[in-house]
PDB file of C-alpha atoms in Angstrom:
ATOM      1  CA  MET A   1      13.650  25.160 -29.414  1.00 84.00           C
ATOM      2  CA  MET A   2      12.405  25.840 -32.971  1.00 91.00           C
ATOM      3  CA  ILE A   3       8.696  26.198 -33.786  1.00 93.00           C
ATOM      4  CA  PRO A   4       7.265  22.718 -34.508  1.00 94.00           C
ATOM      5  CA  VAL A   5       6.674  22.171 -38.211  1.00 94.00           C
ATOM      6  CA  ARG A   6       3.125  20.912 -37.703  1.00 94.00           C
ATOM      7  CA  CYS A   7       0.387  21.218 -35.122  1.00 94.00           C
ATOM      8  CA  PHE A   8       0.675  18.311 -32.665  1.00 93.00           C
ATOM      9  CA  THR A   9      -3.059  17.672 -32.674  1.00 92.00           C
ATOM     10  CA  CYS A  10      -4.346  18.113 -36.214  1.00 91.00           C
ATOM     11  CA  GLY A  11      -1.213  18.061 -38.379  1.00 91.00           C
ATOM     12  CA  THR A  12      -1.687  21.394 -40.112  1.00 92.00           C
ATOM     13  CA  VAL A  13       1.589  23.054 -41.084  1.00 93.00           C
ATOM     14  CA  VAL A  14       2.029  25.932 -38.610  1.00 93.00           C
ATOM     15  CA  GLY A  15       5.794  26.503 -38.922  1.00 92.00           C
ATOM     16  CA  GLU A  16       5.472  28.634 -42.047  1.00 92.00           C
ATOM     17  CA  HIS A  17       3.480  31.296 -40.188  1.00 93.00           C
ATOM     18  CA  TRP A  18       5.818  31.588 -37.211  1.00 93.00           C
ATOM     19  CA  GLU A  19       8.134  34.344 -38.407  1.00 92.00           C
ATOM     20  CA  GLU A  20       5.305  36.626 -39.431  1.00 93.00           C
ATOM     21  CA  PHE A  21       3.460  35.929 -36.189  1.00 94.00           C
ATOM     22  CA  LYS A  22       6.618  36.595 -34.175  1.00 93.00           C
ATOM     23  CA  ALA A  23       7.340  39.849 -35.958  1.00 93.00           C
ATOM     24  CA  ARG A  24       3.790  41.169 -35.722  1.00 93.00           C
ATOM     25  CA  ALA A  25       2.446  39.849 -32.427  1.00 92.00           C
ATOM     26  CA  LYS A  26       5.323  38.784 -30.185  1.00 89.00           C
ATOM     27  CA  GLU A  27       7.734  41.594 -31.030  1.00 90.00           C
ATOM     28  CA  GLY A  28       5.245  43.965 -32.623  1.00 89.00           C
ATOM     29  CA  ASP A  29       2.224  45.355 -30.837  1.00 90.00           C
ATOM     30  CA  GLU A  30      -0.599  43.784 -32.842  1.00 91.00           C
ATOM     31  CA  ASP A  31      -3.287  41.671 -31.200  1.00 93.00           C
ATOM     32  CA  PRO A  32      -2.162  38.007 -31.456  1.00 93.00           C
ATOM     33  CA  ALA A  33      -5.746  36.824 -32.046  1.00 93.00           C
ATOM     34  CA  GLU A  34      -6.164  39.107 -35.037  1.00 93.00           C
ATOM     35  CA  VAL A  35      -2.788  38.129 -36.509  1.00 94.00           C
ATOM     36  CA  LEU A  36      -3.649  34.426 -36.207  1.00 94.00           C
ATOM     37  CA  ASP A  37      -7.036  35.017 -37.854  1.00 93.00           C
ATOM     38  CA  GLU A  38      -5.332  36.776 -40.746  1.00 93.00           C
ATOM     39  CA  LEU A  39      -2.765  34.015 -41.123  1.00 93.00           C
ATOM     40  CA  GLY A  40      -5.560  31.432 -41.352  1.00 90.00           C
ATOM     41  CA  VAL A  41      -4.604  29.631 -38.150  1.00 92.00           C
ATOM     42  CA  ASN A  42      -8.176  29.037 -37.071  1.00 90.00           C
ATOM     43  CA  ARG A  43      -8.373  25.999 -34.821  1.00 91.00           C
ATOM     44  CA  HIS A  44      -7.450  26.414 -31.183  1.00 93.00           C
ATOM     45  CA  CYS A  45      -5.065  23.440 -31.379  1.00 94.00           C
ATOM     46  CA  CYS A  46      -2.959  25.265 -33.999  1.00 93.00           C
ATOM     47  CA  ARG A  47      -3.263  28.614 -32.242  1.00 94.00           C
ATOM     48  CA  ARG A  48      -1.795  27.274 -29.031  1.00 94.00           C
ATOM     49  CA  MET A  49       1.234  26.012 -30.974  1.00 93.00           C
ATOM     50  CA  MET A  50       2.026  29.600 -31.942  1.00 93.00           C
ATOM     51  CA  VAL A  51       0.961  31.393 -28.767  1.00 93.00           C
ATOM     52  CA  SER A  52       2.816  29.100 -26.369  1.00 94.00           C
ATOM     53  CA  HIS A  53       6.048  28.756 -28.332  1.00 93.00           C
ATOM     54  CA  THR A  54       9.415  30.227 -27.287  1.00 91.00           C
ATOM     55  CA  ASP A  55      12.550  30.162 -29.437  1.00 90.00           C
ATOM     56  CA  LEU A  56      15.410  28.693 -27.429  1.00 90.00           C
ATOM     57  CA  VAL A  57      18.185  28.504 -30.023  1.00 88.00           C
ATOM     58  CA  ASP A  58      19.813  31.663 -28.629  1.00 87.00           C
ATOM     59  CA  VAL A  59      19.723  30.185 -25.131  1.00 89.00           C
ATOM     60  CA  VAL A  60      21.380  26.861 -25.971  1.00 87.00           C
ATOM     61  CA  SER A  61      23.816  27.969 -28.687  1.00 84.00           C
ATOM     62  CA  PRO A  62      26.677  28.986 -26.302  1.00 84.00           C
ATOM     63  CA  TYR A  63      26.850  25.425 -24.939  1.00 81.00           C
ATOM     64  CA  GLN A  64      27.627  23.608 -28.192  1.00 65.00           C
TER      65      GLN A  64
ATOM     66  CA  MET B   1     -25.080  -0.443 -53.766  1.00 55.00           C
ATOM     67  CA  THR B   2     -26.485   1.224 -56.822  1.00 61.00           C
ATOM     68  CA  ASN B   3     -27.907   4.405 -55.348  1.00 71.00           C
ATOM     69  CA  GLU B   4     -26.850   7.740 -56.788  1.00 81.00           C
ATOM     70  CA  PHE B   5     -24.758  10.160 -54.818  1.00 86.00           C
ATOM     71  CA  ASP B   6     -25.529  13.822 -54.924  1.00 89.00           C
ATOM     72  CA  VAL B   7     -22.588  16.109 -54.185  1.00 91.00           C
ATOM     73  CA  GLU B   8     -22.953  19.806 -53.504  1.00 91.00           C
ATOM     74  CA  ILE B   9     -19.847  21.901 -53.007  1.00 91.00           C
ATOM     75  CA  ILE B  10     -20.243  24.719 -50.494  1.00 91.00           C
ATOM     76  CA  GLU B  11     -16.711  26.075 -50.226  1.00 90.00           C
ATOM     77  CA  ARG B  12     -13.777  25.136 -52.353  1.00 90.00           C
ATOM     78  CA  ASP B  13     -10.181  26.243 -52.162  1.00 90.00           C
ATOM     79  CA  ASP B  14      -6.885  24.784 -53.226  1.00 90.00           C
ATOM     80  CA  ARG B  15      -6.219  23.344 -49.817  1.00 91.00           C
ATOM     81  CA  SER B  16      -9.599  23.131 -48.124  1.00 92.00           C
ATOM     82  CA  ALA B  17     -13.161  22.308 -49.088  1.00 93.00           C
ATOM     83  CA  LEU B  18     -16.603  21.923 -47.567  1.00 93.00           C
ATOM     84  CA  PHE B  19     -19.153  19.790 -49.389  1.00 93.00           C
ATOM     85  CA  VAL B  20     -22.417  17.939 -48.798  1.00 93.00           C
ATOM     86  CA  VAL B  21     -22.942  14.387 -50.033  1.00 93.00           C
ATOM     87  CA  ARG B  22     -26.396  12.787 -50.115  1.00 92.00           C
ATOM     88  CA  GLY B  23     -27.113   9.088 -50.355  1.00 90.00           C
ATOM     89  CA  LEU B  24     -24.243   7.814 -48.210  1.00 90.00           C
ATOM     90  CA  THR B  25     -24.431   5.330 -45.387  1.00 91.00           C
ATOM     91  CA  PRO B  26     -22.482   6.301 -42.245  1.00 92.00           C
ATOM     92  CA  ALA B  27     -20.119   3.397 -42.922  1.00 93.00           C
ATOM     93  CA  PHE B  28     -19.371   4.579 -46.433  1.00 92.00           C
ATOM     94  CA  ALA B  29     -18.859   8.167 -45.267  1.00 93.00           C
ATOM     95  CA  ASN B  30     -16.297   6.900 -42.786  1.00 94.00           C
ATOM     96  CA  GLY B  31     -14.741   4.769 -45.500  1.00 93.00           C
ATOM     97  CA  ILE B  32     -14.175   7.870 -47.610  1.00 93.00           C
ATOM     98  CA  ARG B  33     -12.670   9.716 -44.658  1.00 94.00           C
ATOM     99  CA  ARG B  34     -10.316   6.872 -43.878  1.00 94.00           C
ATOM    100  CA  ALA B  35      -9.299   6.542 -47.519  1.00 94.00           C
ATOM    101  CA  MET B  36      -8.457  10.254 -47.601  1.00 93.00           C
ATOM    102  CA  VAL B  37      -6.302   9.979 -44.501  1.00 93.00           C
ATOM    103  CA  ALA B  38      -4.618   6.624 -45.013  1.00 92.00           C
ATOM    104  CA  ASP B  39      -4.777   5.572 -48.661  1.00 92.00           C
ATOM    105  CA  VAL B  40      -3.665   8.565 -50.700  1.00 93.00           C
ATOM    106  CA  PRO B  41       0.149   8.512 -50.814  1.00 94.00           C
ATOM    107  CA  THR B  42       2.364  11.582 -50.546  1.00 94.00           C
ATOM    108  CA  PHE B  43       6.072  12.246 -50.727  1.00 94.00           C
ATOM    109  CA  SER B  44       7.863  12.697 -47.442  1.00 94.00           C
ATOM    110  CA  ILE B  45      11.521  12.678 -46.446  1.00 94.00           C
ATOM    111  CA  ASP B  46      12.353   9.269 -45.011  1.00 94.00           C
ATOM    112  CA  THR B  47      16.135   8.889 -45.008  1.00 95.00           C
ATOM    113  CA  VAL B  48      18.668  11.631 -44.311  1.00 95.00           C
ATOM    114  CA  ARG B  49      22.438  11.396 -44.809  1.00 96.00           C
ATOM    115  CA  PHE B  50      24.108  14.192 -42.885  1.00 95.00           C
ATOM    116  CA  VAL B  51      27.332  15.561 -44.316  1.00 95.00           C
ATOM    117  CA  GLU B  52      27.706  18.190 -41.633  1.00 94.00           C
ATOM    118  CA  ASN B  53      25.478  19.220 -38.777  1.00 93.00           C
ATOM    119  CA  SER B  54      27.031  21.614 -36.325  1.00 91.00           C
ATOM    120  CA  SER B  55      23.695  23.184 -35.364  1.00 91.00           C
ATOM    121  CA  VAL B  56      22.217  23.119 -31.855  1.00 91.00           C
ATOM    122  CA  MET B  57      19.912  20.229 -32.759  1.00 91.00           C
ATOM    123  CA  PHE B  58      20.798  16.564 -33.057  1.00 92.00           C
ATOM    124  CA  ASP B  59      20.602  14.821 -36.435  1.00 93.00           C
ATOM    125  CA  GLU B  60      17.486  12.931 -35.340  1.00 94.00           C
ATOM    126  CA  MET B  61      15.623  16.092 -34.344  1.00 94.00           C
ATOM    127  CA  ILE B  62      16.335  17.668 -37.717  1.00 94.00           C
ATOM    128  CA  GLY B  63      15.349  14.418 -39.419  1.00 94.00           C
ATOM    129  CA  LEU B  64      11.981  14.546 -37.650  1.00 94.00           C
ATOM    130  CA  ARG B  65      11.375  18.128 -38.718  1.00 94.00           C
ATOM    131  CA  LEU B  66      12.308  17.321 -42.319  1.00 94.00           C
ATOM    132  CA  GLY B  67       9.885  14.416 -42.438  1.00 94.00           C
ATOM    133  CA  LEU B  68       7.020  16.733 -41.550  1.00 94.00           C
ATOM    134  CA  VAL B  69       7.697  19.218 -44.359  1.00 94.00           C
ATOM    135  CA  PRO B  70       4.994  18.645 -47.003  1.00 94.00           C
ATOM    136  CA  LEU B  71       6.288  17.988 -50.526  1.00 94.00           C
ATOM    137  CA  THR B  72       4.238  18.510 -53.666  1.00 94.00           C
ATOM    138  CA  THR B  73       3.250  15.153 -55.082  1.00 93.00           C
ATOM    139  CA  PRO B  74       2.340  14.619 -58.744  1.00 92.00           C
ATOM    140  CA  LEU B  75       0.583  11.269 -58.292  1.00 90.00           C
ATOM    141  CA  ASP B  76       0.358  10.540 -62.021  1.00 90.00           C
ATOM    142  CA  ASP B  77       4.123  10.403 -62.470  1.00 90.00           C
ATOM    143  CA  PHE B  78       5.176   8.248 -59.532  1.00 92.00           C
ATOM    144  CA  GLU B  79       4.443   4.809 -58.086  1.00 90.00           C
ATOM    145  CA  VAL B  80       4.252   4.032 -54.386  1.00 92.00           C
ATOM    146  CA  GLY B  81       7.752   3.245 -53.116  1.00 92.00           C
ATOM    147  CA  GLU B  82       9.621   5.489 -55.565  1.00 93.00           C
ATOM    148  CA  THR B  83      12.127   7.925 -54.130  1.00 93.00           C
ATOM    149  CA  VAL B  84      13.307  11.431 -54.948  1.00 94.00           C
ATOM    150  CA  THR B  85      16.620  12.869 -53.761  1.00 95.00           C
ATOM    151  CA  LEU B  86      16.779  16.226 -51.994  1.00 94.00           C
ATOM    152  CA  ALA B  87      19.667  18.243 -50.639  1.00 95.00           C
ATOM    153  CA  LEU B  88      20.300  21.274 -48.477  1.00 94.00           C
ATOM    154  CA  ASP B  89      23.407  23.267 -47.675  1.00 94.00           C
ATOM    155  CA  VAL B  90      23.160  26.338 -45.458  1.00 94.00           C
ATOM    156  CA  GLU B  91      25.943  28.026 -43.542  1.00 92.00           C
ATOM    157  CA  GLY B  92      25.366  30.263 -40.512  1.00 79.00           C
ATOM    158  CA  PRO B  93      24.604  32.865 -39.478  1.00 90.00           C
ATOM    159  CA  ALA B  94      21.316  32.165 -41.271  1.00 92.00           C
ATOM    160  CA  THR B  95      18.117  30.192 -40.883  1.00 93.00           C
ATOM    161  CA  ALA B  96      17.652  27.097 -43.004  1.00 93.00           C
ATOM    162  CA  TYR B  97      14.145  27.161 -44.486  1.00 93.00           C
ATOM    163  CA  SER B  98      12.216  24.432 -46.230  1.00 93.00           C
ATOM    164  CA  GLY B  99      12.464  26.623 -49.344  1.00 93.00           C
ATOM    165  CA  ASP B 100      16.257  26.143 -49.326  1.00 93.00           C
ATOM    166  CA  ILE B 101      15.852  22.431 -50.012  1.00 94.00           C
ATOM    167  CA  GLU B 102      16.839  21.534 -53.556  1.00 93.00           C
ATOM    168  CA  THR B 103      15.320  18.549 -55.304  1.00 92.00           C
ATOM    169  CA  SER B 104      16.322  16.330 -58.195  1.00 91.00           C
ATOM    170  CA  VAL B 105      12.806  16.451 -59.670  1.00 91.00           C
ATOM    171  CA  PRO B 106      11.292  19.899 -60.311  1.00 91.00           C
ATOM    172  CA  GLU B 107       7.730  18.644 -59.650  1.00 91.00           C
ATOM    173  CA  VAL B 108       8.564  17.529 -56.121  1.00 93.00           C
ATOM    174  CA  VAL B 109       9.351  20.616 -54.062  1.00 93.00           C
ATOM    175  CA  PRO B 110       8.438  21.754 -50.529  1.00 94.00           C
ATOM    176  CA  ALA B 111       4.801  22.894 -50.596  1.00 93.00           C
ATOM    177  CA  ASP B 112       5.537  25.652 -48.093  1.00 91.00           C
ATOM    178  CA  GLU B 113       8.764  27.588 -48.391  1.00 91.00           C
ATOM    179  CA  ASN B 114       8.802  29.469 -45.096  1.00 91.00           C
ATOM    180  CA  ILE B 115       9.058  26.623 -42.607  1.00 93.00           C
ATOM    181  CA  PRO B 116      12.146  27.215 -40.453  1.00 94.00           C
ATOM    182  CA  ILE B 117      14.168  24.000 -40.171  1.00 93.00           C
ATOM    183  CA  ILE B 118      16.900  25.284 -37.866  1.00 93.00           C
ATOM    184  CA  GLU B 119      18.442  28.602 -36.978  1.00 92.00           C
ATOM    185  CA  LEU B 120      22.202  28.543 -37.528  1.00 92.00           C
ATOM    186  CA  LYS B 121      24.669  30.748 -35.659  1.00 90.00           C
ATOM    187  CA  GLU B 122      28.196  31.818 -36.608  1.00 88.00           C
ATOM    188  CA  ASN B 123      30.366  28.852 -37.712  1.00 89.00           C
ATOM    189  CA  GLN B 124      27.431  26.449 -37.740  1.00 91.00           C
ATOM    190  CA  ARG B 125      26.547  24.574 -40.879  1.00 93.00           C
ATOM    191  CA  LEU B 126      23.907  22.139 -42.028  1.00 94.00           C
ATOM    192  CA  GLU B 127      24.460  20.000 -45.078  1.00 95.00           C
ATOM    193  CA  PHE B 128      22.627  16.835 -45.924  1.00 95.00           C
ATOM    194  CA  GLU B 129      21.251  14.689 -48.683  1.00 95.00           C
ATOM    195  CA  ALA B 130      17.837  13.099 -48.188  1.00 95.00           C
ATOM    196  CA  ASP B 131      15.518  10.620 -49.865  1.00 95.00           C
ATOM    197  CA  ALA B 132      11.801  11.338 -50.011  1.00 94.00           C
ATOM    198  CA  VAL B 133       9.645   8.273 -50.514  1.00 95.00           C
ATOM    199  CA  LEU B 134       6.090   8.020 -51.865  1.00 94.00           C
ATOM    200  CA  GLU B 135       4.067   6.073 -49.304  1.00 93.00           C
ATOM    201  CA  SER B 136       0.518   6.034 -47.943  1.00 92.00           C
ATOM    202  CA  GLY B 137      -0.623   7.302 -44.549  1.00 91.00           C
ATOM    203  CA  LYS B 138      -0.871   3.727 -43.294  1.00 92.00           C
ATOM    204  CA  VAL B 139       2.916   3.583 -43.113  1.00 92.00           C
ATOM    205  CA  HIS B 140       3.540   6.811 -41.216  1.00 93.00           C
ATOM    206  CA  ALA B 141       1.470   9.851 -40.241  1.00 92.00           C
ATOM    207  CA  LYS B 142       3.911  12.127 -42.070  1.00 92.00           C
ATOM    208  CA  GLN B 143       2.763  10.525 -45.353  1.00 93.00           C
ATOM    209  CA  GLN B 144      -0.860  11.583 -44.857  1.00 92.00           C
ATOM    210  CA  GLY B 145      -2.081  13.993 -47.499  1.00 90.00           C
ATOM    211  CA  GLY B 146      -5.364  14.782 -45.752  1.00 91.00           C
ATOM    212  CA  VAL B 147      -5.210  16.883 -42.629  1.00 90.00           C
ATOM    213  CA  ALA B 148      -8.183  17.422 -40.298  1.00 89.00           C
ATOM    214  CA  VAL B 149     -10.527  15.419 -42.516  1.00 93.00           C
ATOM    215  CA  GLY B 150     -13.944  15.071 -40.934  1.00 93.00           C
ATOM    216  CA  TYR B 151     -17.648  14.691 -41.603  1.00 94.00           C
ATOM    217  CA  ARG B 152     -20.890  15.158 -39.740  1.00 93.00           C
ATOM    218  CA  HIS B 153     -24.571  14.667 -40.391  1.00 92.00           C
ATOM    219  CA  LEU B 154     -26.278  17.491 -42.217  1.00 92.00           C
ATOM    220  CA  GLN B 155     -28.652  19.099 -39.735  1.00 92.00           C
ATOM    221  CA  ARG B 156     -32.056  20.405 -40.659  1.00 91.00           C
ATOM    222  CA  ILE B 157     -33.618  23.274 -38.757  1.00 90.00           C
ATOM    223  CA  GLU B 158     -37.365  23.303 -38.198  1.00 89.00           C
ATOM    224  CA  VAL B 159     -39.135  26.237 -36.617  1.00 88.00           C
ATOM    225  CA  VAL B 160     -41.660  24.760 -34.184  1.00 87.00           C
ATOM    226  CA  GLY B 161     -43.007  27.919 -32.579  1.00 83.00           C
ATOM    227  CA  ASP B 162     -42.159  31.136 -30.775  1.00 84.00           C
ATOM    228  CA  ALA B 163     -39.815  31.254 -27.820  1.00 78.00           C
ATOM    229  CA  PRO B 164     -41.423  32.328 -24.532  1.00 78.00           C
ATOM    230  CA  GLU B 165     -41.576  36.108 -24.679  1.00 74.00           C
ATOM    231  CA  PHE B 166     -39.649  37.127 -21.580  1.00 74.00           C
ATOM    232  CA  ASP B 167     -37.157  34.259 -21.467  1.00 71.00           C
ATOM    233  CA  GLU B 168     -33.577  35.041 -22.252  1.00 74.00           C
ATOM    234  CA  GLN B 169     -32.571  32.869 -25.195  1.00 75.00           C
ATOM    235  CA  GLU B 170     -29.562  30.670 -24.670  1.00 81.00           C
ATOM    236  CA  PRO B 171     -27.100  30.340 -27.549  1.00 84.00           C
ATOM    237  CA  ASN B 172     -27.699  27.301 -29.719  1.00 85.00           C
ATOM    238  CA  ILE B 173     -24.380  26.530 -31.348  1.00 88.00           C
ATOM    239  CA  LEU B 174     -24.051  24.526 -34.554  1.00 88.00           C
ATOM    240  CA  ARG B 175     -21.051  24.119 -36.803  1.00 87.00           C
ATOM    241  CA  GLY B 176     -20.537  23.376 -40.462  1.00 86.00           C
ATOM    242  CA  VAL B 177     -23.561  23.569 -42.717  1.00 89.00           C
ATOM    243  CA  ILE B 178     -27.282  23.514 -41.934  1.00 89.00           C
ATOM    244  CA  GLU B 179     -30.343  22.979 -44.070  1.00 89.00           C
ATOM    245  CA  THR B 180     -33.271  25.340 -43.643  1.00 87.00           C
ATOM    246  CA  GLU B 181     -36.916  24.374 -44.040  1.00 86.00           C
ATOM    247  CA  ASP B 182     -36.847  25.443 -47.713  1.00 86.00           C
ATOM    248  CA  GLY B 183     -33.942  23.080 -48.360  1.00 84.00           C
ATOM    249  CA  GLU B 184     -31.401  25.884 -48.568  1.00 86.00           C
ATOM    250  CA  LEU B 185     -27.867  25.075 -47.401  1.00 89.00           C
ATOM    251  CA  VAL B 186     -26.380  27.716 -45.121  1.00 89.00           C
ATOM    252  CA  VAL B 187     -22.825  27.844 -43.744  1.00 89.00           C
ATOM    253  CA  THR B 188     -23.012  28.408 -39.994  1.00 87.00           C
ATOM    254  CA  ASP B 189     -20.327  31.111 -40.147  1.00 86.00           C
ATOM    255  CA  GLU B 190     -22.956  33.374 -41.712  1.00 86.00           C
ATOM    256  CA  PHE B 191     -24.808  33.651 -38.408  1.00 86.00           C
ATOM    257  CA  ASP B 192     -21.824  33.280 -36.073  1.00 86.00           C
ATOM    258  CA  ASN B 193     -22.599  29.563 -35.510  1.00 86.00           C
ATOM    259  CA  ASP B 194     -25.498  30.560 -33.256  1.00 87.00           C
ATOM    260  CA  LEU B 195     -29.031  29.573 -34.276  1.00 86.00           C
ATOM    261  CA  THR B 196     -30.610  32.246 -32.093  1.00 84.00           C
ATOM    262  CA  GLN B 197     -28.942  34.823 -34.372  1.00 85.00           C
ATOM    263  CA  ARG B 198     -30.686  33.419 -37.421  1.00 86.00           C
ATOM    264  CA  TYR B 199     -34.031  32.647 -35.800  1.00 85.00           C
ATOM    265  CA  PRO B 200     -34.396  35.285 -33.089  1.00 83.00           C
ATOM    266  CA  GLY B 201     -37.417  34.737 -30.865  1.00 82.00           C
ATOM    267  CA  LYS B 202     -38.234  31.353 -32.395  1.00 84.00           C
ATOM    268  CA  GLU B 203     -38.160  27.909 -30.926  1.00 86.00           C
ATOM    269  CA  VAL B 204     -36.348  25.578 -33.302  1.00 87.00           C
ATOM    270  CA  GLU B 205     -35.734  21.887 -33.524  1.00 89.00           C
ATOM    271  CA  VAL B 206     -32.556  20.402 -34.969  1.00 90.00           C
ATOM    272  CA  VAL B 207     -32.799  17.028 -36.693  1.00 91.00           C
ATOM    273  CA  ASP B 208     -30.174  15.006 -38.529  1.00 92.00           C
ATOM    274  CA  VAL B 209     -30.901  14.477 -42.214  1.00 91.00           C
ATOM    275  CA  PRO B 210     -30.553  10.732 -42.814  1.00 90.00           C
ATOM    276  CA  ASP B 211     -27.797   9.530 -45.161  1.00 90.00           C
ATOM    277  CA  THR B 212     -26.508  13.046 -45.763  1.00 92.00           C
ATOM    278  CA  PHE B 213     -23.077  14.167 -44.659  1.00 94.00           C
ATOM    279  CA  VAL B 214     -21.096  17.380 -44.601  1.00 94.00           C
ATOM    280  CA  PHE B 215     -17.422  16.774 -45.297  1.00 94.00           C
ATOM    281  CA  ASP B 216     -14.736  19.165 -44.174  1.00 93.00           C
ATOM    282  CA  VAL B 217     -11.468  18.369 -45.931  1.00 94.00           C
ATOM    283  CA  GLU B 218      -8.042  19.991 -45.791  1.00 93.00           C
ATOM    284  CA  THR B 219      -4.761  18.960 -47.364  1.00 92.00           C
ATOM    285  CA  ASP B 220      -1.210  19.685 -46.239  1.00 91.00           C
ATOM    286  CA  GLY B 221      -0.382  21.175 -49.647  1.00 90.00           C
ATOM    287  CA  SER B 222       0.925  18.009 -51.293  1.00 91.00           C
ATOM    288  CA  PHE B 223      -1.928  18.225 -53.805  1.00 92.00           C
ATOM    289  CA  THR B 224      -5.288  19.965 -54.188  1.00 92.00           C
ATOM    290  CA  VAL B 225      -8.378  18.900 -52.276  1.00 93.00           C
ATOM    291  CA  ASP B 226      -9.974  17.748 -55.554  1.00 92.00           C
ATOM    292  CA  GLU B 227      -7.098  15.387 -56.149  1.00 92.00           C
ATOM    293  CA  LEU B 228      -7.243  14.061 -52.587  1.00 93.00           C
ATOM    294  CA  VAL B 229     -10.968  13.301 -52.678  1.00 93.00           C
ATOM    295  CA  LEU B 230     -10.893  11.752 -56.151  1.00 93.00           C
ATOM    296  CA  ARG B 231      -7.868   9.591 -55.340  1.00 93.00           C
ATOM    297  CA  ALA B 232      -9.529   8.423 -52.131  1.00 94.00           C
ATOM    298  CA  ILE B 233     -12.664   7.378 -54.036  1.00 93.00           C
ATOM    299  CA  GLU B 234     -10.472   5.697 -56.649  1.00 93.00           C
ATOM    300  CA  SER B 235      -8.728   3.665 -53.954  1.00 93.00           C
ATOM    301  CA  ILE B 236     -12.064   2.486 -52.524  1.00 93.00           C
ATOM    302  CA  ASP B 237     -13.136   1.575 -56.036  1.00 93.00           C
ATOM    303  CA  ALA B 238      -9.938  -0.384 -56.666  1.00 93.00           C
ATOM    304  CA  ARG B 239     -10.274  -2.302 -53.412  1.00 93.00           C
ATOM    305  CA  ALA B 240     -13.927  -3.122 -54.075  1.00 93.00           C
ATOM    306  CA  ALA B 241     -13.019  -4.408 -57.542  1.00 94.00           C
ATOM    307  CA  GLU B 242     -10.226  -6.515 -56.056  1.00 94.00           C
ATOM    308  CA  LEU B 243     -12.589  -7.994 -53.479  1.00 94.00           C
ATOM    309  CA  GLU B 244     -15.160  -8.814 -56.139  1.00 94.00           C
ATOM    310  CA  GLU B 245     -12.557 -10.557 -58.228  1.00 93.00           C
ATOM    311  CA  LYS B 246     -11.157 -12.568 -55.314  1.00 93.00           C
ATOM    312  CA  VAL B 247     -14.594 -13.634 -54.093  1.00 94.00           C
ATOM    313  CA  SER B 248     -15.836 -14.718 -57.512  1.00 88.00           C
ATOM    314  CA  VAL B 249     -12.998 -17.230 -57.980  1.00 77.00           C
TER     315      VAL B 249
END
């Protein structure tokens, strides 16, 4: 639904980087690996949180 | 234990640090790690009173997300168990961020301001009042100040000869910090974590340096790494003193 606040595995705060990552890598055309490196999301547990996430608020909002 | 500890800082940032400590037993190294994770208290939202929540998430889901938002924690000014009141009021269409949370104490604020709490659509509104409590990581994982705290033996590299001339060298991966034969400490990032990059064409042996540990410490932003490590040591010290006193009676 929304990006998790922290990485499930190590507990690092990943939520704060989501919007920049989304703008640059998901919607932009930058290489996701490079964007994550720049953001300081180094461990693969935190990287998967960002790479595998999908925002679903737009999908569920009509059914409130 | 009266031996001296020798601490060498390799990398030091506000939120992360890498340092080598000599003269530790493995048990004591683990004691420090556990103290950093479980004994240094931080503020974290614990109770939420919702005034209005017409977002797509249930109260409980938002409560969970709020608990995970790190709050800056001035440990000198507060005792364990004390609470601070926070509030948020955002009306859609907008996204409620951790930075929108207002607090009653200016020293306790969200450490990161860009964490999205919930995206609000037209006619949706989120308003609540919350209590953040100062507790240690023993009580709940959200209260842990240390994140990804770990240690490993310092490894010493000894060149024992030349590699066979026509053999293809396999990568020899090490992480953290190594000690060379001259006693120099080298971060493995410098040679891409691969020993064959640093010692091409050499046969090397890797041995653990006894009683020497490389600590890798990160915090969630509640306080600096310095504060976390010093408070952890302080807590071990306090418990040791308490034990001594209880035993001597």
